Coordinates of C-alpha atoms in Angstrom, one line a residue:
M1124 CA -49.4 -87.9 -22.6
S1125 CA -50.7 -84.9 -20.6
L1126 CA -53.6 -82.8 -21.7
G1127 CA -52.6 -79.5 -20.0
L1128 CA -53.1 -75.9 -21.1
F1129 CA -49.7 -75.7 -22.8
N1130 CA -49.9 -79.1 -24.5
G1131 CA -49.7 -78.6 -28.3
S1132 CA -51.2 -82.0 -29.1
S1133 CA -54.9 -81.0 -28.6
R1134 CA -56.4 -78.4 -30.9
S1135 CA -59.6 -78.2 -28.8
H1136 CA -57.6 -76.9 -25.8
R1137 CA -56.1 -74.2 -27.9
S1138 CA -59.3 -73.0 -29.4
H1139 CA -61.5 -73.2 -26.3
G1140 CA -59.0 -72.6 -23.4
L1141 CA -59.7 -73.7 -19.9
F1142 CA -63.2 -72.2 -19.7
G1143 CA -64.6 -73.1 -23.0
G1144 CA -63.8 -69.9 -25.0
S1145 CA -61.0 -68.7 -27.1
V1146 CA -58.4 -66.3 -25.6
E1147 CA -59.6 -63.6 -27.9
S1148 CA -63.2 -63.9 -26.7
Q1149 CA -62.1 -64.0 -23.1
L1150 CA -60.0 -60.8 -23.6
S1151 CA -62.9 -59.2 -25.3
D1152 CA -65.1 -60.1 -22.4
I1153 CA -62.6 -58.7 -20.0
R1154 CA -62.3 -55.5 -22.0
D1155 CA -66.1 -55.2 -21.9
E1156 CA -66.2 -55.7 -18.2
I1157 CA -63.4 -53.2 -17.7
A1158 CA -65.3 -50.7 -19.8
E1159 CA -68.5 -51.3 -17.8
L1160 CA -66.5 -50.9 -14.5
A1161 CA -64.9 -47.6 -15.9
A1162 CA -68.4 -46.3 -16.8
L1163 CA -69.8 -47.2 -13.4
L1164 CA -66.8 -45.5 -11.7
A1165 CA -67.3 -42.4 -13.9
K1166 CA -71.0 -42.3 -13.1
R1167 CA -70.4 -42.6 -9.3
G1168 CA -67.6 -40.1 -9.5
N1169 CA -69.9 -37.6 -11.3
K1170 CA -72.6 -38.2 -8.7
A1171 CA -70.1 -37.7 -5.8
S1172 CA -68.8 -34.6 -7.6
G1173 CA -72.3 -33.2 -7.9
L1174 CA -73.0 -33.9 -4.2
V1175 CA -69.8 -32.1 -3.2
R1176 CA -70.6 -29.1 -5.5
H1177 CA -74.1 -28.9 -4.0
R1178 CA -72.8 -29.1 -0.4
A1179 CA -70.1 -26.5 -1.2
H1180 CA -72.8 -24.2 -2.6
D1181 CA -74.9 -24.6 0.5
L1182 CA -71.9 -23.9 2.8
R1183 CA -71.0 -20.8 0.7
G1184 CA -74.6 -19.6 1.2
Q1185 CA -74.4 -20.1 4.9
A1186 CA -71.0 -18.4 5.1
E1187 CA -72.3 -15.4 3.1
S1188 CA -75.4 -15.2 5.4
S1189 CA -73.2 -15.4 8.5
L1190 CA -70.8 -12.8 7.1
G1191 CA -73.7 -10.5 6.4
D1192 CA -75.0 -10.9 10.0
L1193 CA -71.5 -10.3 11.3
M1194 CA -71.1 -7.1 9.3
G1195 CA -74.5 -5.8 10.5
T1196 CA -73.5 -6.5 14.1
A1197 CA -70.1 -4.8 13.6
E1198 CA -71.8 -1.7 12.1
H1199 CA -74.1 -1.5 15.2
V1200 CA -71.1 -1.9 17.5
V1201 CA -69.2 0.8 15.6
A1202 CA -72.2 3.2 15.7
D1203 CA -72.6 2.6 19.4
L1204 CA -68.9 3.3 20.0
R1205 CA -69.1 6.5 18.1
H1206 CA -72.1 7.6 20.1
R1207 CA -70.4 6.7 23.4
Y1208 CA -67.1 8.4 22.2
G1209 CA -69.1 11.5 21.3
D1210 CA -70.8 11.5 24.7
T1211 CA -67.4 11.1 26.4
G1212 CA -65.8 13.9 24.4
R1213 CA -68.7 16.3 25.3
E1214 CA -68.4 15.3 28.9
V1215 CA -64.7 15.9 29.0
S1216 CA -65.2 19.3 27.3
R1217 CA -67.9 20.2 29.9
T1218 CA -65.6 19.1 32.8
V1219 CA -62.6 21.2 31.5
R1220 CA -64.8 24.3 31.2
R1221 CA -66.2 23.8 34.7
H1222 CA -62.9 23.0 36.4
P1223 CA -59.9 24.4 34.3
V1224 CA -57.4 24.5 37.2
A1225 CA -58.2 20.9 38.3
T1226 CA -57.9 19.8 34.7
L1227 CA -54.4 21.4 34.4
G1228 CA -53.4 19.7 37.6
A1229 CA -54.6 16.3 36.4
V1230 CA -52.8 16.8 33.1
A1231 CA -49.6 17.8 34.9
A1232 CA -49.8 14.7 37.1
V1233 CA -50.3 12.4 34.2
G1234 CA -47.3 14.1 32.4
L1235 CA -45.1 13.5 35.5
I1236 CA -46.1 9.9 35.8
A1237 CA -45.4 9.3 32.1
A1238 CA -42.0 11.0 32.3
A1239 CA -41.1 8.9 35.3
L1240 CA -42.1 5.6 33.5
L1241 CA -40.2 6.6 30.4
R1242 CA -37.0 7.3 32.3
R1243 CA -36.9 3.7 33.5

């Protein structure tokens, strides 16, 4: 006669199982361990989530700072271009007043070149 796990002749095997406890108590232990594991995973997930949120906040601050610097630089470049454009406009006006015939000749030459390029 064998004394295996599925042998119905021994009541002690049915009540204590292979490891000395009932199936119900083993299932209860497993449920408790799974609950502990789930709690541990949730805790680590929350910690990782917090770290990611903190890092994202830092990166957003850096991006906003960089954007502010970029906008300031762009404003300086635009102001410089306006200043240079104004200077160039004044210089062109001065040249046209000093040399009106030469200006008309230059405009006519540019017109002829443009017309020749557009015909092609």
